[in-house]
mmCIF file of C-alpha atoms in Angstrom:
data_model
loop_
_atom_site.group_PDB
_atom_site.id
_atom_site.type_symbol
_atom_site.label_atom_id
_atom_site.label_comp_id
_atom_site.label_asym_id
_atom_site.label_seq_id
_atom_site.Cartn_x
_atom_site.Cartn_y
_atom_site.Cartn_z
ATOM 1 C CA UNK A 16 18.856 8.796 -0.583
ATOM 2 C CA UNK A 17 15.178 8.713 0.390
ATOM 3 C CA UNK A 18 15.364 12.316 1.572
ATOM 4 C CA UNK A 19 17.069 13.364 -1.682
ATOM 5 C CA UNK A 20 14.381 11.634 -3.734
ATOM 6 C CA UNK A 21 11.579 13.219 -1.703
ATOM 7 C CA UNK A 22 13.210 16.632 -1.895
ATOM 8 C CA UNK A 23 13.603 16.274 -5.654
ATOM 9 C CA UNK A 24 9.935 15.380 -5.914
ATOM 10 C CA UNK A 25 8.858 18.339 -3.807
ATOM 11 C CA UNK A 26 11.036 20.927 -5.484
ATOM 12 C CA UNK A 27 10.992 19.687 -9.056
ATOM 13 C CA UNK A 28 14.387 18.018 -9.067
ATOM 14 C CA UNK A 29 15.542 15.745 -11.839
ATOM 15 C CA UNK A 30 15.415 11.983 -11.988
ATOM 16 C CA UNK A 31 17.651 10.741 -9.205
ATOM 17 C CA UNK A 32 18.375 7.188 -10.292
ATOM 18 C CA UNK A 33 17.858 4.132 -8.131
ATOM 19 C CA UNK A 34 20.580 2.126 -9.889
ATOM 20 C CA UNK A 35 23.714 3.075 -11.751
ATOM 21 C CA UNK A 36 23.654 3.584 -15.494
ATOM 22 C CA UNK A 37 26.261 0.858 -15.980
ATOM 23 C CA UNK A 38 23.758 -1.722 -14.715
ATOM 24 C CA UNK A 39 20.940 -0.756 -17.088
ATOM 25 C CA UNK A 40 21.814 -3.269 -19.823
ATOM 26 C CA UNK A 41 22.063 -6.145 -17.361
ATOM 27 C CA UNK A 42 18.869 -5.089 -15.632
ATOM 28 C CA UNK A 43 16.938 -4.967 -18.902
ATOM 29 C CA UNK A 44 18.094 -8.441 -19.912
ATOM 30 C CA UNK A 45 17.285 -9.913 -16.501
ATOM 31 C CA UNK A 46 13.949 -8.084 -16.373
ATOM 32 C CA UNK A 47 12.869 -9.521 -19.726
ATOM 33 C CA UNK A 48 13.634 -13.032 -18.501
ATOM 34 C CA UNK A 49 11.766 -12.403 -15.254
ATOM 35 C CA UNK A 50 8.718 -11.004 -17.039
ATOM 36 C CA UNK A 51 8.554 -14.051 -19.332
ATOM 37 C CA UNK A 52 8.700 -16.344 -16.321
ATOM 38 C CA UNK A 53 6.135 -14.312 -14.384
ATOM 39 C CA UNK A 54 3.687 -14.334 -17.258
ATOM 40 C CA UNK A 55 1.830 -11.184 -16.212
ATOM 41 C CA UNK A 56 -0.705 -11.372 -19.038
ATOM 42 C CA UNK A 57 -2.292 -8.566 -21.003
ATOM 43 C CA UNK A 58 -5.797 -9.455 -19.800
ATOM 44 C CA UNK A 59 -5.429 -10.215 -16.071
ATOM 45 C CA UNK A 60 -8.360 -11.567 -14.109
ATOM 46 C CA UNK A 61 -9.437 -9.283 -11.292
ATOM 47 C CA UNK A 62 -12.616 -10.185 -9.362
ATOM 48 C CA UNK A 63 -15.225 -7.456 -9.014
ATOM 49 C CA UNK A 64 -15.314 -6.785 -5.288
ATOM 50 C CA UNK A 65 -17.165 -3.449 -5.176
ATOM 51 C CA UNK A 66 -20.283 -3.442 -3.061
ATOM 52 C CA UNK A 67 -21.572 -3.164 0.492
ATOM 53 C CA UNK A 68 -19.926 -5.142 3.297
ATOM 54 C CA UNK A 69 -21.395 -5.674 6.756
ATOM 55 C CA UNK A 70 -24.965 -4.872 5.693
ATOM 56 C CA UNK A 71 -26.231 -6.495 8.902
ATOM 57 C CA UNK A 72 -24.836 -3.501 10.816
ATOM 58 C CA UNK A 73 -27.074 -1.057 8.950
ATOM 59 C CA UNK A 74 -28.781 1.486 11.223
ATOM 60 C CA UNK A 75 -31.498 3.727 9.732
ATOM 61 C CA UNK A 76 -30.165 7.227 9.212
ATOM 62 C CA UNK A 77 -26.519 6.232 9.683
ATOM 63 C CA UNK A 78 -24.626 6.166 6.372
ATOM 64 C CA UNK A 79 -22.155 3.473 5.422
ATOM 65 C CA UNK A 80 -18.462 4.228 5.592
ATOM 66 C CA UNK A 81 -16.838 4.605 2.182
ATOM 67 C CA UNK A 82 -13.564 2.874 1.334
ATOM 68 C CA UNK A 83 -11.801 3.397 -2.011
ATOM 69 C CA UNK A 84 -8.842 1.361 -3.274
ATOM 70 C CA UNK A 85 -6.358 3.072 -5.592
ATOM 71 C CA UNK A 86 -3.129 1.922 -7.188
ATOM 72 C CA UNK A 87 -1.961 -1.113 -9.128
ATOM 73 C CA UNK A 88 -2.706 -4.836 -9.383
ATOM 74 C CA UNK A 89 -1.977 -5.395 -5.690
ATOM 75 C CA UNK A 90 -4.673 -2.908 -4.695
ATOM 76 C CA UNK A 91 -7.080 -4.347 -7.274
ATOM 77 C CA UNK A 92 -6.523 -7.949 -6.168
ATOM 78 C CA UNK A 93 -5.040 -9.549 -9.268
ATOM 79 C CA UNK A 94 -4.147 -13.189 -8.756
ATOM 80 C CA UNK A 95 -7.181 -14.428 -6.788
ATOM 81 C CA UNK A 96 -10.458 -15.846 -8.068
ATOM 82 C CA UNK A 97 -13.110 -14.644 -5.617
ATOM 83 C CA UNK A 98 -14.128 -11.104 -4.725
ATOM 84 C CA UNK A 99 -13.874 -11.821 -1.014
ATOM 85 C CA UNK A 100 -10.167 -12.642 -1.387
ATOM 86 C CA UNK A 101 -9.151 -9.204 -2.673
ATOM 87 C CA UNK A 102 -7.504 -6.753 -0.263
ATOM 88 C CA UNK A 103 -10.356 -4.271 -0.729
ATOM 89 C CA UNK A 104 -12.955 -6.824 0.305
ATOM 90 C CA UNK A 105 -10.857 -8.010 3.236
ATOM 91 C CA UNK A 106 -10.335 -4.460 4.480
ATOM 92 C CA UNK A 107 -13.994 -3.507 3.966
ATOM 93 C CA UNK A 108 -15.266 -6.519 5.899
ATOM 94 C CA UNK A 109 -12.658 -5.946 8.626
ATOM 95 C CA UNK A 110 -13.549 -2.286 9.072
ATOM 96 C CA UNK A 111 -17.265 -3.148 9.091
ATOM 97 C CA UNK A 112 -16.756 -5.682 11.875
ATOM 98 C CA UNK A 113 -14.693 -3.303 14.019
ATOM 99 C CA UNK A 114 -16.844 -0.213 13.423
ATOM 100 C CA UNK A 115 -20.108 -2.203 13.476
ATOM 101 C CA UNK A 116 -21.163 -0.159 10.457
ATOM 102 C CA UNK A 117 -21.559 -1.189 6.840
ATOM 103 C CA UNK A 118 -18.712 -0.272 4.500
ATOM 104 C CA UNK A 119 -19.147 0.530 0.825
ATOM 105 C CA UNK A 120 -16.147 -0.502 -1.264
ATOM 106 C CA UNK A 121 -15.170 1.193 -4.518
ATOM 107 C CA UNK A 122 -12.094 0.182 -6.523
ATOM 108 C CA UNK A 123 -10.416 2.442 -9.073
ATOM 109 C CA UNK A 124 -7.053 0.637 -8.962
ATOM 110 C CA UNK A 125 -6.016 -1.110 -12.187
ATOM 111 C CA UNK A 126 -3.374 -3.773 -12.915
ATOM 112 C CA UNK A 127 -0.239 -2.348 -14.441
ATOM 113 C CA UNK A 128 -0.797 1.154 -13.094
ATOM 114 C CA UNK A 129 2.118 3.351 -12.132
ATOM 115 C CA UNK A 130 2.100 6.398 -9.921
ATOM 116 C CA UNK A 131 1.428 8.685 -12.868
ATOM 117 C CA UNK A 132 -2.028 7.061 -13.183
ATOM 118 C CA UNK A 133 -3.015 8.191 -9.692
ATOM 119 C CA UNK A 134 -4.196 11.599 -10.889
ATOM 120 C CA UNK A 135 -6.827 9.900 -13.071
ATOM 121 C CA UNK A 136 -7.783 7.500 -10.289
ATOM 122 C CA UNK A 137 -8.170 10.303 -7.745
ATOM 123 C CA UNK A 138 -10.441 12.161 -10.163
ATOM 124 C CA UNK A 139 -12.641 9.062 -10.351
ATOM 125 C CA UNK A 140 -12.647 8.692 -6.559
ATOM 126 C CA UNK A 141 -13.678 12.336 -6.099
ATOM 127 C CA UNK A 142 -16.043 12.534 -9.071
ATOM 128 C CA UNK A 143 -19.077 12.986 -6.799
ATOM 129 C CA UNK A 144 -18.367 15.732 -4.205
ATOM 130 C CA UNK A 145 -21.297 14.517 -2.124
ATOM 131 C CA UNK A 146 -19.759 11.042 -1.777
ATOM 132 C CA UNK A 147 -16.134 11.690 -0.834
ATOM 133 C CA UNK A 148 -14.523 8.500 0.543
ATOM 134 C CA UNK A 149 -13.996 8.328 4.289
ATOM 135 C CA UNK A 150 -10.771 6.394 3.746
ATOM 136 C CA UNK A 151 -8.596 5.737 0.705
ATOM 137 C CA UNK A 152 -5.988 2.974 0.544
ATOM 138 C CA UNK A 153 -3.272 3.310 -2.087
ATOM 139 C CA UNK A 154 -0.895 0.501 -3.048
ATOM 140 C CA UNK A 155 1.538 1.519 -5.774
ATOM 141 C CA UNK A 156 5.219 1.540 -6.695
ATOM 142 C CA UNK A 157 6.185 -1.894 -8.003
ATOM 143 C CA UNK A 158 5.508 -0.985 -11.634
ATOM 144 C CA UNK A 159 7.399 2.280 -11.168
ATOM 145 C CA UNK A 160 10.508 0.262 -10.305
ATOM 146 C CA UNK A 161 10.131 -2.357 -13.032
ATOM 147 C CA UNK A 162 9.507 0.335 -15.673
ATOM 148 C CA UNK A 163 12.355 2.511 -14.329
ATOM 149 C CA UNK A 164 10.234 5.565 -13.668
ATOM 150 C CA UNK A 165 12.422 8.242 -12.029
ATOM 151 C CA UNK A 166 11.841 8.023 -8.291
ATOM 152 C CA UNK A 167 11.359 11.768 -7.949
ATOM 153 C CA UNK A 168 8.570 11.653 -10.514
ATOM 154 C CA UNK A 169 6.987 8.650 -8.812
ATOM 155 C CA UNK A 170 6.934 10.332 -5.403
ATOM 156 C CA UNK A 171 5.700 13.604 -6.877
ATOM 157 C CA UNK A 172 2.623 11.905 -8.358
ATOM 158 C CA UNK A 173 1.911 10.009 -5.133
ATOM 159 C CA UNK A 174 2.269 13.090 -2.931
ATOM 160 C CA UNK A 175 -0.039 15.036 -5.247
ATOM 161 C CA UNK A 176 -2.657 12.275 -5.033
ATOM 162 C CA UNK A 177 -2.491 12.223 -1.223
ATOM 163 C CA UNK A 178 -2.747 16.004 -1.081
ATOM 164 C CA UNK A 179 -5.868 16.039 -3.301
ATOM 165 C CA UNK A 180 -7.571 13.331 -1.263
ATOM 166 C CA UNK A 181 -6.721 14.932 2.066
ATOM 167 C CA UNK A 182 -7.907 18.331 0.833
ATOM 168 C CA UNK A 183 -11.227 16.741 -0.123
ATOM 169 C CA UNK A 184 -11.579 15.364 3.414
ATOM 170 C CA UNK A 185 -10.575 11.714 2.951
ATOM 171 C CA UNK A 186 -8.158 9.891 5.227
ATOM 172 C CA UNK A 187 -5.325 8.219 3.306
ATOM 173 C CA UNK A 188 -3.271 5.109 4.017
ATOM 174 C CA UNK A 189 -0.521 4.132 1.571
ATOM 175 C CA UNK A 190 0.976 0.661 1.338
ATOM 176 C CA UNK A 191 4.471 1.532 0.149
ATOM 177 C CA UNK A 192 6.380 -0.208 -2.627
ATOM 178 C CA UNK A 193 6.842 -3.912 -1.884
ATOM 179 C CA UNK A 194 10.268 -5.530 -1.796
ATOM 180 C CA UNK A 195 10.665 -6.839 -5.339
ATOM 181 C CA UNK A 196 13.701 -8.825 -4.244
ATOM 182 C CA UNK A 197 11.345 -11.458 -2.804
ATOM 183 C CA UNK A 198 9.848 -12.390 -6.175
ATOM 184 C CA UNK A 199 10.884 -15.926 -7.137
ATOM 185 C CA UNK A 200 11.586 -15.421 -10.882
ATOM 186 C CA UNK A 201 13.923 -12.492 -10.197
ATOM 187 C CA UNK A 202 17.518 -13.720 -10.046
ATOM 188 C CA UNK A 203 20.767 -12.155 -8.940
ATOM 189 C CA UNK A 204 22.045 -9.534 -9.525
ATOM 190 C CA UNK A 205 18.624 -8.153 -10.450
ATOM 191 C CA UNK A 206 17.213 -9.417 -7.150
ATOM 192 C CA UNK A 207 19.650 -7.313 -5.106
ATOM 193 C CA UNK A 208 19.125 -4.253 -7.306
ATOM 194 C CA UNK A 209 15.341 -4.662 -7.199
ATOM 195 C CA UNK A 210 15.416 -4.899 -3.405
ATOM 196 C CA UNK A 211 17.574 -1.799 -3.120
ATOM 197 C CA UNK A 212 15.460 0.195 -5.573
ATOM 198 C CA UNK A 213 12.129 -0.796 -4.044
ATOM 199 C CA UNK A 214 13.278 -0.031 -0.483
ATOM 200 C CA UNK A 215 14.614 3.360 -1.512
ATOM 201 C CA UNK A 216 11.340 4.166 -3.239
ATOM 202 C CA UNK A 217 9.304 2.934 -0.251
ATOM 203 C CA UNK A 218 11.242 5.214 2.104
ATOM 204 C CA UNK A 219 10.855 8.199 -0.239
ATOM 205 C CA UNK A 220 7.138 7.455 -0.605
ATOM 206 C CA UNK A 221 6.798 7.520 3.177
ATOM 207 C CA UNK A 222 8.378 10.960 3.411
ATOM 208 C CA UNK A 223 6.167 12.344 0.638
ATOM 209 C CA UNK A 224 2.960 10.842 2.046
ATOM 210 C CA UNK A 225 3.539 11.828 5.668
ATOM 211 C CA UNK A 226 4.349 15.407 4.662
ATOM 212 C CA UNK A 227 0.948 15.571 2.932
ATOM 213 C CA UNK A 228 -0.957 14.309 5.981
ATOM 214 C CA UNK A 229 -1.297 10.635 5.083
ATOM 215 C CA UNK A 230 -0.137 7.474 6.832
ATOM 216 C CA UNK A 231 2.004 4.689 5.414
ATOM 217 C CA UNK A 232 2.388 0.992 6.091
ATOM 218 C CA UNK A 233 5.495 -0.747 4.824
ATOM 219 C CA UNK A 234 4.600 -3.662 2.550
ATOM 220 C CA UNK A 235 8.259 -4.677 2.520
ATOM 221 C CA UNK A 236 8.582 -8.325 1.527
ATOM 222 C CA UNK A 237 4.813 -8.322 0.997
ATOM 223 C CA UNK A 238 4.216 -8.084 4.718
ATOM 224 C CA UNK A 239 6.008 -10.796 6.534
ATOM 225 C CA UNK A 240 8.873 -13.296 6.458
ATOM 226 C CA UNK A 241 6.219 -15.908 5.607
ATOM 227 C CA UNK A 242 6.641 -14.959 1.958
ATOM 228 C CA UNK A 243 10.303 -15.850 1.905
ATOM 229 C CA UNK A 244 9.737 -19.041 3.914
ATOM 230 C CA UNK A 245 6.587 -20.211 2.098
ATOM 231 C CA UNK A 246 6.615 -18.728 -1.418
ATOM 232 C CA UNK A 247 4.525 -21.585 -2.845
ATOM 233 C CA UNK A 248 1.794 -20.871 -0.303
ATOM 234 C CA UNK A 249 1.807 -17.082 -0.286
ATOM 235 C CA UNK A 250 2.454 -16.264 -3.945
ATOM 236 C CA UNK A 251 -0.128 -16.841 -6.643
ATOM 237 C CA UNK A 252 0.187 -19.109 -9.707
ATOM 238 C CA UNK A 253 2.234 -16.503 -11.624
ATOM 239 C CA UNK A 254 4.840 -16.359 -8.788
ATOM 240 C CA UNK A 255 4.459 -12.576 -8.804
ATOM 241 C CA UNK A 256 1.095 -11.554 -7.385
ATOM 242 C CA UNK A 257 0.035 -12.662 -3.903
ATOM 243 C CA UNK A 258 -2.237 -15.631 -3.367
ATOM 244 C CA UNK A 259 -5.396 -15.422 -1.269
ATOM 245 C CA UNK A 260 -3.291 -16.172 1.818
ATOM 246 C CA UNK A 261 -0.831 -13.484 0.788
ATOM 247 C CA UNK A 262 -3.502 -10.816 0.407
ATOM 248 C CA UNK A 263 -4.956 -11.813 3.774
ATOM 249 C CA UNK A 264 -1.518 -11.339 5.343
ATOM 250 C CA UNK A 265 -1.246 -7.903 3.741
ATOM 251 C CA UNK A 266 -4.740 -6.893 4.847
ATOM 252 C CA UNK A 267 -3.982 -7.926 8.436
ATOM 253 C CA UNK A 268 -1.061 -5.508 8.474
ATOM 254 C CA UNK A 269 -2.904 -2.591 6.854
ATOM 255 C CA UNK A 270 -6.208 -2.918 8.731
ATOM 256 C CA UNK A 271 -5.036 -1.486 12.100
ATOM 257 C CA UNK A 272 -3.714 1.660 10.401
ATOM 258 C CA UNK A 273 -6.926 2.069 8.395
ATOM 259 C CA UNK A 274 -8.947 1.783 11.607
ATOM 260 C CA UNK A 275 -6.646 4.211 13.416
ATOM 261 C CA UNK A 276 -7.076 6.751 10.610
ATOM 262 C CA UNK A 277 -10.854 6.425 10.999
ATOM 263 C CA UNK A 278 -10.673 6.816 14.773
ATOM 264 C CA UNK A 279 -11.757 3.214 15.379
ATOM 265 C CA UNK A 280 -8.492 1.941 16.844
ATOM 266 C CA UNK A 281 -7.456 2.765 20.419
ATOM 267 C CA UNK A 282 -4.475 5.094 20.385
ATOM 268 C CA UNK A 283 -1.995 4.590 23.218
ATOM 269 C CA UNK A 284 -0.909 7.685 25.138
ATOM 270 C CA UNK A 285 2.717 7.128 24.210
ATOM 271 C CA UNK A 286 4.755 4.854 21.953
ATOM 272 C CA UNK A 287 5.666 1.398 23.227
ATOM 273 C CA UNK A 288 9.428 1.374 23.691
ATOM 274 C CA UNK A 289 9.412 -2.403 24.019
ATOM 275 C CA UNK A 290 8.101 -2.589 20.445
ATOM 276 C CA UNK A 291 10.739 -0.054 19.293
ATOM 277 C CA UNK A 292 8.131 2.621 18.607
ATOM 278 C CA UNK A 293 8.852 6.300 18.930
ATOM 279 C CA UNK A 294 9.100 9.808 17.508
ATOM 280 C CA UNK A 295 11.811 10.134 14.880
ATOM 281 C CA UNK A 296 12.861 12.550 12.148
ATOM 282 C CA UNK A 297 10.652 11.624 9.223
ATOM 283 C CA UNK A 298 13.542 10.487 7.013
ATOM 284 C CA UNK A 299 14.857 8.131 9.701
ATOM 285 C CA UNK A 300 11.382 6.769 10.401
ATOM 286 C CA UNK A 301 10.915 6.178 6.668
ATOM 287 C CA UNK A 302 14.201 4.283 6.410
ATOM 288 C CA UNK A 303 13.361 2.081 9.399
ATOM 289 C CA UNK A 304 9.879 1.350 8.050
ATOM 290 C CA UNK A 305 11.229 0.387 4.634
ATOM 291 C CA UNK A 306 13.401 -2.277 6.245
ATOM 292 C CA UNK A 307 10.634 -3.819 8.381
ATOM 293 C CA UNK A 308 7.324 -4.873 6.879
ATOM 294 C CA UNK A 309 4.106 -3.858 8.592
ATOM 295 C CA UNK A 310 5.544 -0.693 10.171
ATOM 296 C CA UNK A 311 3.313 2.402 10.239
ATOM 297 C CA UNK A 312 4.556 5.974 9.907
ATOM 298 C CA UNK A 313 2.356 9.010 10.518
ATOM 299 C CA UNK A 314 3.007 12.726 11.018
ATOM 300 C CA UNK A 315 3.838 13.910 14.526
ATOM 301 C CA UNK A 316 5.376 17.189 15.599
ATOM 302 C CA UNK A 317 5.469 19.501 12.582
ATOM 303 C CA UNK A 318 9.085 20.560 13.029
ATOM 304 C CA UNK A 319 12.123 19.893 15.140
ATOM 305 C CA UNK A 320 15.860 20.562 15.198
ATOM 306 C CA UNK A 321 16.280 18.101 12.320
ATOM 307 C CA UNK A 322 13.157 18.973 10.361
ATOM 308 C CA UNK A 323 9.755 17.266 10.284
ATOM 309 C CA UNK A 324 9.112 14.434 12.747
ATOM 310 C CA UNK A 325 6.984 11.323 12.514
ATOM 311 C CA UNK A 326 5.604 8.636 14.800
ATOM 312 C CA UNK A 327 6.759 5.123 13.984
ATOM 313 C CA UNK A 328 4.466 2.359 15.235
ATOM 314 C CA UNK A 329 4.414 -1.410 14.967
ATOM 315 C CA UNK A 330 0.747 -2.200 15.411
ATOM 316 C CA UNK A 331 -0.471 -5.654 16.286
ATOM 317 C CA UNK A 332 -2.121 -7.278 13.311
ATOM 318 C CA UNK A 333 -5.804 -8.109 13.305
ATOM 319 C CA UNK A 334 -7.000 -11.191 11.447
ATOM 320 C CA UNK A 335 -9.544 -10.549 8.709
ATOM 321 C CA UNK A 336 -11.938 -13.029 7.167
ATOM 322 C CA UNK A 337 -13.097 -13.416 3.612
ATOM 323 C CA UNK A 338 -16.483 -11.861 2.896
ATOM 324 C CA UNK A 339 -18.403 -11.405 -0.326
ATOM 325 C CA UNK A 340 -20.160 -8.126 -1.167
ATOM 326 C CA UNK A 341 -23.877 -7.910 -0.687
ATOM 327 C CA UNK A 342 -26.139 -8.315 -3.754
ATOM 328 C CA UNK A 343 -26.619 -5.311 -6.017
ATOM 329 C CA UNK A 344 -30.009 -4.664 -4.422
ATOM 330 C CA UNK A 345 -28.139 -3.177 -1.480
ATOM 331 C CA UNK A 346 -27.202 0.523 -1.500
ATOM 332 C CA UNK A 347 -24.176 1.257 -3.646
ATOM 333 C CA UNK A 348 -20.905 2.264 -1.924
#
């Protein structure tokens, strides 16, 4: 199914549905109840996290790395109260510590965004050709599922965004659609359908992103079984967006891939078989990643007997600490 969705996106296919038409009425009724319980307001609070992180690493003549966050409320950091708790801030401070260079963070992600908003966000990220981001992190897909955007259309917009960013010279890491079946207010049968739809979209996103030269990290059940075991701790007050601890868990999973894309992470000579890593046809790698949170997929051999291949890796997570941006007197990102 993921391959069919990705192929439809690439070749202009129609809207391959993620759920049967007979379930639409039930889904709509359940979704309305879930949305009322979630209480995802019209004016969400999102801390302003943009700024310079790791200013103490500044070396005269060496520019700061540039990190841009694109996507929806998860990328923006909705649900926390301090800038340092957002995923952008956590990633920026983590990269700064590992690279021992300052990192300028810019956020163009907005709550409620779907994949069709990525074209506008990419234009903002690339508005100044002299300041192209070194690395872009995209987190998107949940709103595509809840608003029943055709999966082929969703993947088409995401692949186009990755292609534009890569053409401009930016590295791209995509956190694929989270498993919406883990959200507390979502009940059966919507929970099962949401899980199926979000996993199918995540796998199709992986295929589309890898084929455009990006890397993906599976957000799955929001990156770890901790969410299912400790929902009160790892979900925010609205039971939908992650808490500060939840975003930190997500950032720990994404950070190694961001550093690898920037050449800051040691790359092993070959995959670790003990960790079930290896070279796989891209569709199979995408399916495996969608079922296991925190799994990275990146392009490998361009072709093989079964089409394009990818490298599936399960990187060890690196803890990140909360850090506030430097005052506005510092150089802008």
